[in-house]
Short mmCIF file of C-alpha atoms and ligand atoms in Angstrom, two decimals:
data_model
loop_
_atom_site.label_atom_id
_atom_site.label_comp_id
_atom_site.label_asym_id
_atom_site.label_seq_id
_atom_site.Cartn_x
_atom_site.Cartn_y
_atom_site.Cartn_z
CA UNK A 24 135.86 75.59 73.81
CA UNK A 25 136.24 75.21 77.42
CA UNK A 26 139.94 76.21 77.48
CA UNK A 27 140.93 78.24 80.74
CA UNK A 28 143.93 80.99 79.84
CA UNK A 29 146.08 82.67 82.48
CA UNK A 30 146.16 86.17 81.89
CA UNK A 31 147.07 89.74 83.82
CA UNK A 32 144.88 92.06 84.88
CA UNK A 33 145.58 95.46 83.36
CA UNK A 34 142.40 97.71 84.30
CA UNK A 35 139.45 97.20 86.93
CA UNK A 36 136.38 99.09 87.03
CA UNK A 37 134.01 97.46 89.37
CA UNK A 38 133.20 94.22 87.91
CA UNK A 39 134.32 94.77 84.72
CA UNK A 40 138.01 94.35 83.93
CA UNK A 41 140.83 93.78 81.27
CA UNK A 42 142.86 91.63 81.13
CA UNK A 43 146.45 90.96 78.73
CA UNK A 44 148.40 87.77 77.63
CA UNK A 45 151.11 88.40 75.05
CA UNK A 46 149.51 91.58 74.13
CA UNK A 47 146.40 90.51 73.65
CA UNK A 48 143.46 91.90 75.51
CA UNK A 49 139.99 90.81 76.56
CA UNK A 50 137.29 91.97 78.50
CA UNK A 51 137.32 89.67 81.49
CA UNK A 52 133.75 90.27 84.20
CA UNK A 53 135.06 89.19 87.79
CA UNK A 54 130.99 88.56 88.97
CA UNK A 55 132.01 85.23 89.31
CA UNK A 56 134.89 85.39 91.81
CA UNK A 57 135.05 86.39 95.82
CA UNK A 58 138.05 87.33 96.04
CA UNK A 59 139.23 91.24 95.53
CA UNK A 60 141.38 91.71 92.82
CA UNK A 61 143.85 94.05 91.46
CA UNK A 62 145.85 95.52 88.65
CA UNK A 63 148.49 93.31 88.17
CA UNK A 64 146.91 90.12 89.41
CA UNK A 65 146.46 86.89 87.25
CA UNK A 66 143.04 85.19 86.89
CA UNK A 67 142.47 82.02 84.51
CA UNK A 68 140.33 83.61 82.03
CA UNK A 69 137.33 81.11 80.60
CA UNK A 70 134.53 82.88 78.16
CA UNK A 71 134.83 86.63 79.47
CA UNK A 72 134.85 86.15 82.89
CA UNK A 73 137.60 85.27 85.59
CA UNK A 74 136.88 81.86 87.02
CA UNK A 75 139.75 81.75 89.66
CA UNK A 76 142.77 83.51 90.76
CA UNK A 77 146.65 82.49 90.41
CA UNK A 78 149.93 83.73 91.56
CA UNK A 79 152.84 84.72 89.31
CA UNK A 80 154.65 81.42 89.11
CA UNK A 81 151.82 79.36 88.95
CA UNK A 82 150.25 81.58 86.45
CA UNK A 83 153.66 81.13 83.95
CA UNK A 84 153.89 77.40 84.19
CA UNK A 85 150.37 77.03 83.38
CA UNK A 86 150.89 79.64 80.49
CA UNK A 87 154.05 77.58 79.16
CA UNK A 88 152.06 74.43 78.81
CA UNK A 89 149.31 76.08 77.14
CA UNK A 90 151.49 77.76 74.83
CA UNK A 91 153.20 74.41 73.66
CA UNK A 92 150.19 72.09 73.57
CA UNK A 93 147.37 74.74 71.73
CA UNK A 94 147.50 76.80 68.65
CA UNK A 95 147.41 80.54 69.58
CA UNK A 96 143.70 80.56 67.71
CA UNK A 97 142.40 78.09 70.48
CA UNK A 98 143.47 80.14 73.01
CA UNK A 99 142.32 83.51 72.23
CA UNK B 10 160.67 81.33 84.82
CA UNK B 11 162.09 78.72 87.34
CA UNK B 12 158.88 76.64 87.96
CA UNK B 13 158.23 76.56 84.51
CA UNK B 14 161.12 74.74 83.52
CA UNK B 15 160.64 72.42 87.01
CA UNK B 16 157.32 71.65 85.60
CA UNK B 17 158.50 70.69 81.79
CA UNK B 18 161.97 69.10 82.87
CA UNK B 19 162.74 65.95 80.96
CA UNK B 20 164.37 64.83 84.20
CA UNK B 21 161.30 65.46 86.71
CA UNK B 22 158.87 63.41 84.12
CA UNK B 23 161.68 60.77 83.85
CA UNK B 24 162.27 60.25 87.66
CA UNK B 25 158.45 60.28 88.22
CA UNK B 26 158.29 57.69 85.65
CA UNK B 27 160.57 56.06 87.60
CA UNK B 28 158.61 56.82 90.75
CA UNK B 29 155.45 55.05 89.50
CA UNK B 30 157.18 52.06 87.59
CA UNK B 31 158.48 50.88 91.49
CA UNK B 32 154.80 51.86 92.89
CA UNK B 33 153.22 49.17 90.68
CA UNK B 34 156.25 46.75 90.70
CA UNK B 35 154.56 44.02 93.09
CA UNK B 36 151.35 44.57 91.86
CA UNK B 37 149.66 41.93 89.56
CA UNK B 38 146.40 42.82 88.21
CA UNK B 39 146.32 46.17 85.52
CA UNK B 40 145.14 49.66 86.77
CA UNK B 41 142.80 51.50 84.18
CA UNK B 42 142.94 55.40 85.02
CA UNK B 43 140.37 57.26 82.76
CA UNK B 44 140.69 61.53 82.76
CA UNK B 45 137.47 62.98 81.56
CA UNK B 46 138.84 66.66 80.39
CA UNK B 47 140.20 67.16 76.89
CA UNK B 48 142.67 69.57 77.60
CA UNK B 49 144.69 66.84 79.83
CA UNK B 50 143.44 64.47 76.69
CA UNK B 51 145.14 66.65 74.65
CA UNK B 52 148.61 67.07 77.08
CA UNK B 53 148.63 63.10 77.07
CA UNK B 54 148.65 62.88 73.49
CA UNK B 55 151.23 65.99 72.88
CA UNK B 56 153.85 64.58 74.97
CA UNK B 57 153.59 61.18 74.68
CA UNK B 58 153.03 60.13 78.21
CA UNK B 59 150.96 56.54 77.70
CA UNK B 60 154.72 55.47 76.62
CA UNK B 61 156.14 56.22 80.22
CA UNK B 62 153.77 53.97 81.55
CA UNK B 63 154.46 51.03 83.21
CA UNK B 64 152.73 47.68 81.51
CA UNK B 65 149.95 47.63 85.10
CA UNK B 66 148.48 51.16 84.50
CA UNK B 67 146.72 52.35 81.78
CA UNK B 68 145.10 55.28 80.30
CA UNK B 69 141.88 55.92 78.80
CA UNK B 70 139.72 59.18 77.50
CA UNK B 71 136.15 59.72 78.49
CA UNK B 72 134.01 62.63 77.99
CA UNK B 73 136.15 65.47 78.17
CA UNK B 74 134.87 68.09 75.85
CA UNK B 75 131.63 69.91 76.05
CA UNK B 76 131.59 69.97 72.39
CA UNK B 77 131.82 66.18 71.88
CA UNK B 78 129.12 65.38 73.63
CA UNK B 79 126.46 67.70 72.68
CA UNK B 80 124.82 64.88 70.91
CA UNK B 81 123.13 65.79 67.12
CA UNK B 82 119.05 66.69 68.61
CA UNK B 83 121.20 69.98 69.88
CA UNK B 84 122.56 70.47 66.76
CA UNK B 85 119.74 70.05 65.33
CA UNK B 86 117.73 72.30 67.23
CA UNK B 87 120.52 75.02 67.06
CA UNK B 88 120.11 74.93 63.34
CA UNK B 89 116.12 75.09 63.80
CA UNK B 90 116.44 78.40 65.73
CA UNK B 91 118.80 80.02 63.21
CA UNK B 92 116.14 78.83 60.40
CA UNK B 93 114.26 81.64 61.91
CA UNK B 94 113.79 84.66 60.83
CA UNK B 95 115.15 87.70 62.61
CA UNK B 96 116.79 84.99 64.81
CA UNK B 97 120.97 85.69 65.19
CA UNK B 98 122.75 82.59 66.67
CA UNK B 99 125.76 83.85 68.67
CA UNK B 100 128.20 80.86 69.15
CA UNK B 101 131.91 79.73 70.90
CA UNK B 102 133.35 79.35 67.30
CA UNK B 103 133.76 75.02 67.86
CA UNK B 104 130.30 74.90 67.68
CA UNK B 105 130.10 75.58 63.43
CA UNK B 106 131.45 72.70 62.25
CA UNK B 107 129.98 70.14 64.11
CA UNK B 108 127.59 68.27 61.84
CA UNK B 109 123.95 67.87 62.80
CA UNK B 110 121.81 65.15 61.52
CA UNK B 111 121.88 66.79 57.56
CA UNK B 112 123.17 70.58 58.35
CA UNK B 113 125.57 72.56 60.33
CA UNK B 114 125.78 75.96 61.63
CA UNK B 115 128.71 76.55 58.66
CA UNK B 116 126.52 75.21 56.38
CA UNK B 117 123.52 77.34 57.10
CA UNK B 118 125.72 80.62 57.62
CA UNK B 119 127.11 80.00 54.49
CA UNK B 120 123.05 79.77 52.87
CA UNK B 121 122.51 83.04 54.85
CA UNK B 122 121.80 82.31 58.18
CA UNK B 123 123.13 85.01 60.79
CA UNK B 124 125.11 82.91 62.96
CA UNK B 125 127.69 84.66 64.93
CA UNK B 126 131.32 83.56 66.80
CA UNK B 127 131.76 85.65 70.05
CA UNK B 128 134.27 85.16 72.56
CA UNK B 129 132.13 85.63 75.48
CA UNK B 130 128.48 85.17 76.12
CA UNK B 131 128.36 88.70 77.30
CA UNK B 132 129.40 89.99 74.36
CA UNK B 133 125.76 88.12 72.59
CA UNK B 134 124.31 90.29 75.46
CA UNK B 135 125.83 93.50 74.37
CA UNK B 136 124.53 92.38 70.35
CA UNK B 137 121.27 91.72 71.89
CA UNK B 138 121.16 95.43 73.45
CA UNK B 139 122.17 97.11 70.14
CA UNK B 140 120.15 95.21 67.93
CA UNK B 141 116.44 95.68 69.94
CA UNK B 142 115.24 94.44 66.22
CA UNK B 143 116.86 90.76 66.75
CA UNK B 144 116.68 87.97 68.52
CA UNK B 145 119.76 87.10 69.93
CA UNK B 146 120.13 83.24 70.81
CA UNK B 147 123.56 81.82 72.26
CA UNK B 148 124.44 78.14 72.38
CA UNK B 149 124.44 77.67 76.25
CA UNK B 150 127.18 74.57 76.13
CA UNK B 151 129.60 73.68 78.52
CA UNK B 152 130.08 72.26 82.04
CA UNK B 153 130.62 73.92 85.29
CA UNK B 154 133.11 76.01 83.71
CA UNK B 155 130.71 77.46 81.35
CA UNK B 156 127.75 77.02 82.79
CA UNK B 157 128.47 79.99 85.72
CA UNK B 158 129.34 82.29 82.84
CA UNK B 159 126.19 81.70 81.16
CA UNK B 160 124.12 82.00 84.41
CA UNK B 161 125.96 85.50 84.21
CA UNK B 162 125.10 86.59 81.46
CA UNK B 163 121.82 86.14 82.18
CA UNK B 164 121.56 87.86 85.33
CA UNK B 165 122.97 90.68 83.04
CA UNK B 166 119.99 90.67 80.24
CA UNK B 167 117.91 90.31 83.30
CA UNK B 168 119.16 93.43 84.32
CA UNK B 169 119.72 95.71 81.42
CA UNK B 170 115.65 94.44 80.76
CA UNK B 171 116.12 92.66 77.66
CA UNK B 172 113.60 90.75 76.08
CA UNK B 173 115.52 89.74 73.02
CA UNK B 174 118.31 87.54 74.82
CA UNK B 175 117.94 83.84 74.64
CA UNK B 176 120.04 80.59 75.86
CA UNK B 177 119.93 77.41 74.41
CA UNK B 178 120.43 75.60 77.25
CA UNK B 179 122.40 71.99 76.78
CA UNK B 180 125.32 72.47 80.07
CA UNK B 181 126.48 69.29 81.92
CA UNK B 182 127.57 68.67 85.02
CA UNK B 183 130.38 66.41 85.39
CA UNK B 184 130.49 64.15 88.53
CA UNK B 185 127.38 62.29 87.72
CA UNK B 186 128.46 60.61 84.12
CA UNK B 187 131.83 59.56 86.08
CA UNK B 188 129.68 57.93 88.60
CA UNK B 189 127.45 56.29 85.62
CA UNK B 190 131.05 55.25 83.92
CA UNK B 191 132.63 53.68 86.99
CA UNK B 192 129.27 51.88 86.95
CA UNK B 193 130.30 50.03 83.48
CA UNK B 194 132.18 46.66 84.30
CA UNK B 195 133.19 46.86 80.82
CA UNK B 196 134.94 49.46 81.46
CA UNK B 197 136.51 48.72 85.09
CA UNK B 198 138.06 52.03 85.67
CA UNK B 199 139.95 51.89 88.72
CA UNK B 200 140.24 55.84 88.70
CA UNK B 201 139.87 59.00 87.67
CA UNK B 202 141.86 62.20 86.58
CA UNK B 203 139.59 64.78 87.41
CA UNK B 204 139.01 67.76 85.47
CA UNK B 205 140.86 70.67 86.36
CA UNK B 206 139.11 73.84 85.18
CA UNK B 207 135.81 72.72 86.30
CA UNK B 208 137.08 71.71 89.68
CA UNK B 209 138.23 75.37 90.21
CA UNK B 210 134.17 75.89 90.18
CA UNK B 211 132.84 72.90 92.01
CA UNK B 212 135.44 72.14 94.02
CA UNK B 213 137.85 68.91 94.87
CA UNK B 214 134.49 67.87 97.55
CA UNK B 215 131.52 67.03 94.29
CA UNK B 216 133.99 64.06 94.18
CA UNK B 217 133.53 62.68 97.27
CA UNK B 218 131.01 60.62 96.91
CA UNK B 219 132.55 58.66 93.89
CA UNK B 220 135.67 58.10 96.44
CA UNK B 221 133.31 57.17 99.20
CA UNK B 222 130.50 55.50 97.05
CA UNK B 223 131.80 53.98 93.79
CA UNK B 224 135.56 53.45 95.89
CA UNK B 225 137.22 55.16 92.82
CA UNK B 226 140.43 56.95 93.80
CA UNK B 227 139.86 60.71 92.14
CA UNK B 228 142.68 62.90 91.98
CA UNK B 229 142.34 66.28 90.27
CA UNK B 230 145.90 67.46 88.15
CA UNK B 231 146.89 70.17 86.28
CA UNK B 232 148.16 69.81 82.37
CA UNK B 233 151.69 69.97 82.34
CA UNK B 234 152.74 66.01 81.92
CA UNK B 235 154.45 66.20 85.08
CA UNK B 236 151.36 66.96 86.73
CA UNK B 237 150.10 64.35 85.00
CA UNK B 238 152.28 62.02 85.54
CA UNK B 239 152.30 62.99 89.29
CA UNK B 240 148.59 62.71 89.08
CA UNK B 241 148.56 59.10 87.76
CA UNK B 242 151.61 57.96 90.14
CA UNK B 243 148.87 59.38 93.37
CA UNK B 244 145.85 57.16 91.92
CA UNK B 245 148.64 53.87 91.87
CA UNK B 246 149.60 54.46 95.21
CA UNK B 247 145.62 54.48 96.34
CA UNK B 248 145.19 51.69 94.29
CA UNK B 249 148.34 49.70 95.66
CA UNK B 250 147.09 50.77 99.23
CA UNK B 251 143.75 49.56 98.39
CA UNK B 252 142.28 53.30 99.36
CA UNK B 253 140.29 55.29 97.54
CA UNK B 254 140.26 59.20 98.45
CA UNK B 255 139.78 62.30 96.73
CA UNK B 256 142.98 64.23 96.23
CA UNK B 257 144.49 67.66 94.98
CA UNK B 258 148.03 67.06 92.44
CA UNK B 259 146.63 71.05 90.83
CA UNK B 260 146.17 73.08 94.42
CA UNK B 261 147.93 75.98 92.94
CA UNK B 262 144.41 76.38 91.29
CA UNK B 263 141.31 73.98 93.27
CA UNK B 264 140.10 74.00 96.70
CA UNK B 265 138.31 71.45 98.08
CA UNK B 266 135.30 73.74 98.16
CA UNK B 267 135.73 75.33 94.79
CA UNK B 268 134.29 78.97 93.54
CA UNK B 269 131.69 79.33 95.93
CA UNK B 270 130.30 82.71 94.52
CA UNK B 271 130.39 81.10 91.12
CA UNK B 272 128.36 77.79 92.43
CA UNK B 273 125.74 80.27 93.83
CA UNK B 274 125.41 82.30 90.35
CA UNK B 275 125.02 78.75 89.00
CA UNK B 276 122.14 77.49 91.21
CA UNK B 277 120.54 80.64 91.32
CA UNK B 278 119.56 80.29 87.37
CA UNK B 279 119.83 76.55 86.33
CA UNK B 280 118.50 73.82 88.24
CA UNK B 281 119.59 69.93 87.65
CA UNK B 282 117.81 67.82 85.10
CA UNK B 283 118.22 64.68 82.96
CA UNK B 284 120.94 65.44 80.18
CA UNK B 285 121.08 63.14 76.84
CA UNK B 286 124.83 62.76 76.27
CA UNK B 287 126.28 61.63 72.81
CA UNK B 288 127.65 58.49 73.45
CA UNK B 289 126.51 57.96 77.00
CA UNK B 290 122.79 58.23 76.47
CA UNK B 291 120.07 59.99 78.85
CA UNK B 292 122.32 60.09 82.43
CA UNK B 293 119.81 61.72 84.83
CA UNK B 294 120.63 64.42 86.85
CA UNK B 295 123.56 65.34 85.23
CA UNK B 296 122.13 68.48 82.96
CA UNK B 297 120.96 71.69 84.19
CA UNK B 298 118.29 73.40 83.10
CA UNK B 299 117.37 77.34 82.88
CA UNK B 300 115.31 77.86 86.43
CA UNK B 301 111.18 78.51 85.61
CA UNK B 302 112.33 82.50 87.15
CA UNK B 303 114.27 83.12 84.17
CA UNK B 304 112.07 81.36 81.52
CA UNK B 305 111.78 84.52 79.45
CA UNK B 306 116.08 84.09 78.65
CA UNK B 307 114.99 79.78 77.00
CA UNK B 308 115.13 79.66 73.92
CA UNK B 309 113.21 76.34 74.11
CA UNK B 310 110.33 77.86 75.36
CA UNK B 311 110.08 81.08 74.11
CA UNK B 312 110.88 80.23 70.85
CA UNK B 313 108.89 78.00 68.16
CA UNK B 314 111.75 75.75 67.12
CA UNK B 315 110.67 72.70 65.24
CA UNK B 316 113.85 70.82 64.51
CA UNK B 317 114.20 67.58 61.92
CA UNK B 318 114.31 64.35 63.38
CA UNK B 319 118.00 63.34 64.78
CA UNK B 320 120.26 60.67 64.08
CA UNK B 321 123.85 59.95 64.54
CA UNK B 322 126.22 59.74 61.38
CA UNK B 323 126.48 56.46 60.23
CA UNK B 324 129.67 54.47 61.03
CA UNK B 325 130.58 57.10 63.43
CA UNK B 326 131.80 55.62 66.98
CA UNK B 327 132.06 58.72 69.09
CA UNK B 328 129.97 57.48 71.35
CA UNK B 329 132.33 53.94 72.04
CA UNK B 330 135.43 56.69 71.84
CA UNK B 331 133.96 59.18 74.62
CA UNK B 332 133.37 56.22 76.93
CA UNK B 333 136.83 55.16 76.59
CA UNK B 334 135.52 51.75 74.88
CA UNK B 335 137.48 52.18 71.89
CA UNK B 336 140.46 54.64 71.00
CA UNK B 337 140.27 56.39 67.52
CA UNK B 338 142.61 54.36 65.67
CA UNK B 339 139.97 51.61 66.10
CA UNK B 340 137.26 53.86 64.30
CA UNK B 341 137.58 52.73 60.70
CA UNK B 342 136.23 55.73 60.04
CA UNK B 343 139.70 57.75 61.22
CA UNK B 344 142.12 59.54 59.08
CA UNK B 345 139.98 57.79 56.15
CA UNK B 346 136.65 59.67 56.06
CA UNK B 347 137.24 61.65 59.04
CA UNK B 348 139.52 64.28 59.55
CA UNK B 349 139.42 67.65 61.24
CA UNK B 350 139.38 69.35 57.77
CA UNK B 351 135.74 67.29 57.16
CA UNK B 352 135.06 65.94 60.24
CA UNK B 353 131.99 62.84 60.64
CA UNK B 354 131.77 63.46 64.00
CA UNK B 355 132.28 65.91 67.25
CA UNK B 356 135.14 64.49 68.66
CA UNK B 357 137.08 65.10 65.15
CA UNK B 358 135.74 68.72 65.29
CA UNK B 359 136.64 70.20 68.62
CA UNK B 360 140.11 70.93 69.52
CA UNK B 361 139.99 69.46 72.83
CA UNK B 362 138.13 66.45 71.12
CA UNK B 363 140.04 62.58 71.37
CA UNK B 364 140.15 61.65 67.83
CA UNK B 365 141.12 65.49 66.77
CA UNK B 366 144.21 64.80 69.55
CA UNK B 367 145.23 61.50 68.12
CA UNK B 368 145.08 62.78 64.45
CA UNK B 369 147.08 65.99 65.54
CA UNK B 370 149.53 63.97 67.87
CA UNK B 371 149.58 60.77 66.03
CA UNK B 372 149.98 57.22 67.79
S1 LIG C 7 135.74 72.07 80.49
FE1 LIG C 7 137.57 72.39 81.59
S2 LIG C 7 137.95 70.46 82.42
FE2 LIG C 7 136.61 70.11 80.72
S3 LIG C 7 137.82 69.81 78.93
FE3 LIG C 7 137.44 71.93 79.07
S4 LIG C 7 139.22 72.74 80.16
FE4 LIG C 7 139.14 70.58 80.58
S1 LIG C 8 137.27 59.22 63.94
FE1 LIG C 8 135.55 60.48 63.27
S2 LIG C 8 133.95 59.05 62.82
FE2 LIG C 8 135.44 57.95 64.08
S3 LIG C 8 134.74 58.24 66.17
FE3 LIG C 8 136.15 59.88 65.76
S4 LIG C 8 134.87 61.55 65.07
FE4 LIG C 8 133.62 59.71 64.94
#
């Protein structure tokens, strides 16, 4: 329940963004984090809201793991 | 993809293998290393890694999913409030199969309860804003990863003004059970793999005082196993040295001071308390309660919830499996009356749960 997904941010308005991982898109609130951030950015995605930001590379090895080691259900 | 393959490379896992077989060569005694988040739970048992290690160190699970160790008075009281009439229970969808003392939320959905999966506790916000006629209750579990994202969705009912949002509040904090488990001489953990997506909230500092305190070396990894594996090789070479600090293997993701905007959200609506953990018992301090300002959001007290008197299920030894006691092959219980299809206990149910690793990933 408590999984953490890497995804990309797609759309911001205010606090409310979107967010994609292999085409899939959720709402994802960024009231929790400090930081500013922007289309294109990765966040690890936990229940709706970002929790922290990522770069790029960090973001994909992250991903890989998660893709090998949960079912795609879990991490929807 | 460059790092990605760095990070999986059968070669980089080998050689750190390697690495932490000659960091533990002259040392006699054995090093127990417990990690206390089922997702790295789940990475150990996927690829294999107790096999790398040498015959000093060893690995153990504790507590790692939220879901295990919601012990059955939750359940049971989760069931109570969707008994209710006009009462929706929206739910993370691991919650529905975990049994209760004589129900589950399945079960009752299934004799025409209205209890809900949602992604996101925002979304039971937006059902409790276009359904004025309900009351909407959602399962507040989790630890500091989920908590904050409760505490947010709160401060959103608070203010769209609605009166028909409600938490069940059961979220757990995790430093203080690791304290209360390096406490156990049974257990003698000599360290601890500390969890990764809840130190992105709190930070690699709330373990400070179990370095400084308890002299447990705490290191917090990611999930690939060479991060792992790295992970593991950084607690030997504390324990070797005879240190014991608090240390980042995962900074691509934790500071030592954590989400600080997210830690505020979380204080500003929950406040510590005792927590009962399955397994573990009442730990105090390690719970956190919805603050008296935002009483109207408890379900406990603005509710009337009379739930049946709890028990555990009978021959079920989640509790000696989620202190790292026992493993699940030593549960008679496991693969024979327990499996994730009908599961006797949480830690069969949840996908991050022990036993449900070891029946997925075998011995
Ligand atoms: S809450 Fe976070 S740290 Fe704990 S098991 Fe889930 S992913 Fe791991
Ligand atoms: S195998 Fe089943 S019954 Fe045994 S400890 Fe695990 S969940 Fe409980």
């Amino acid at each position: 329940m408590c999984l953490g997904v890497p995804m990309q941010v797609v759309s911001v308005d205010g606090t409310d963004a979107v967010a994609e991982i292999d085409g899939v898109r959720r709402d994802a609130s960024l009231m929790l984090l400090d930081e500013e951030v922007k289309v294109g950015d990765y966040v690890i995605v936990h229940a709706g809201f970002a929790i922290s930001k990522l770069d790029e590379a960090e973001a994909l090895e992250t991903l890989a793991i998660m893709r090998d080691i949960f079912d795609p259900e879990d991490m929807a | 993809m460059k790092y990605q393959d760095e990070y999986r490379n059968r070669e980089l896992v080998q050689g750190l293998a390697a690495h932490l077989e000659n960091l533990v060569a002259g040392y006699a005694g054995t090093m127990t290393f417990m990690e206390v988040c089922g997702t790295h739970t789940m990475s150990i048992y996927q690829y294999g890694l107790r096999g790398l290690l040498p015959a000093q160190v060893r690995l153990i699970s504790g507590p790692g999913c939220p879901v295990c160790v919601t012990p059955n008075s939750y359940l049971d009281k989760a069931i109570a409030c969707c008994r209710i009439p006009g009462v929706v229970v929206a739910t993370f969808g691991d919650m529905l199969r975990v049994p209760g003392t004589s129900s589950s939320l399945m079960e009752e959905r299934a004799k025409g309860a209205d209890v809900r999966i949602v992604y996101s506790p925002l979304d039971a916000v937006k059902l409790a804003a276009t359904n004025p006629q309900l009351k909407v209750v959602f399962l507040g579990v989790g630890f500091e990863t989920t908590a904050p994202t409760i505490a947010g969705s709160i401060l959103a009912a608070r203010q769209q003004g609605l009166g028909n949002f409600f938490v069940l509040a059961a979220h757990k904090t995790m430093p203080v059970p690791m304290a209360a488990l390096a406490s156990d001489p049974e257990l003698a953990i000599s360290g601890f793999i500390c969890p990764a997506h809840v130190s992105t909230i709190i930070g690699a500092d709330a373990y400070q005082p179990l370095a400084r305190d308890y002299q447990r070396p705490c290191v917090i990894t990611g999930f690939e196993p060479a991060d792992v594996l790295q992970g593991v090789a950084m607690l030997a070479a504390q324990v070797v040295a005879g240190e014991s600090r608090v240390e980042i293997q995962y900074s691509r993701a934790v500071k030592p001071q954590g989400n600080p905007k997210a830690r505020a959200i979380l204080d500003e609506v929950f406040a510590p308390c005792d927590a009962e953990w399955r397994g573990l018992g009442m730990i105090p301090g390690s719970g956190l309660a919805i603050r008296e300002e935002f009483a109207s959001f408890d379900a406990e007290r603005m509710l009337p919830l009379t739930p049946e008197l709890s028990r555990e299920p009978t021959g079920c030894r989640c509790g000696d499996v989620l202190k790292g006691k026992i493993t699940p092959f030593d549960c008679p219980l496991f693969e024979q009356t327990c499996t994730p299809e009908a599961p006797v206990g949480a830690c069969m149910v949840s996908t991050e749960g022990t036993c449900a690793a070891a029946y997925k990933y075998g011995r």
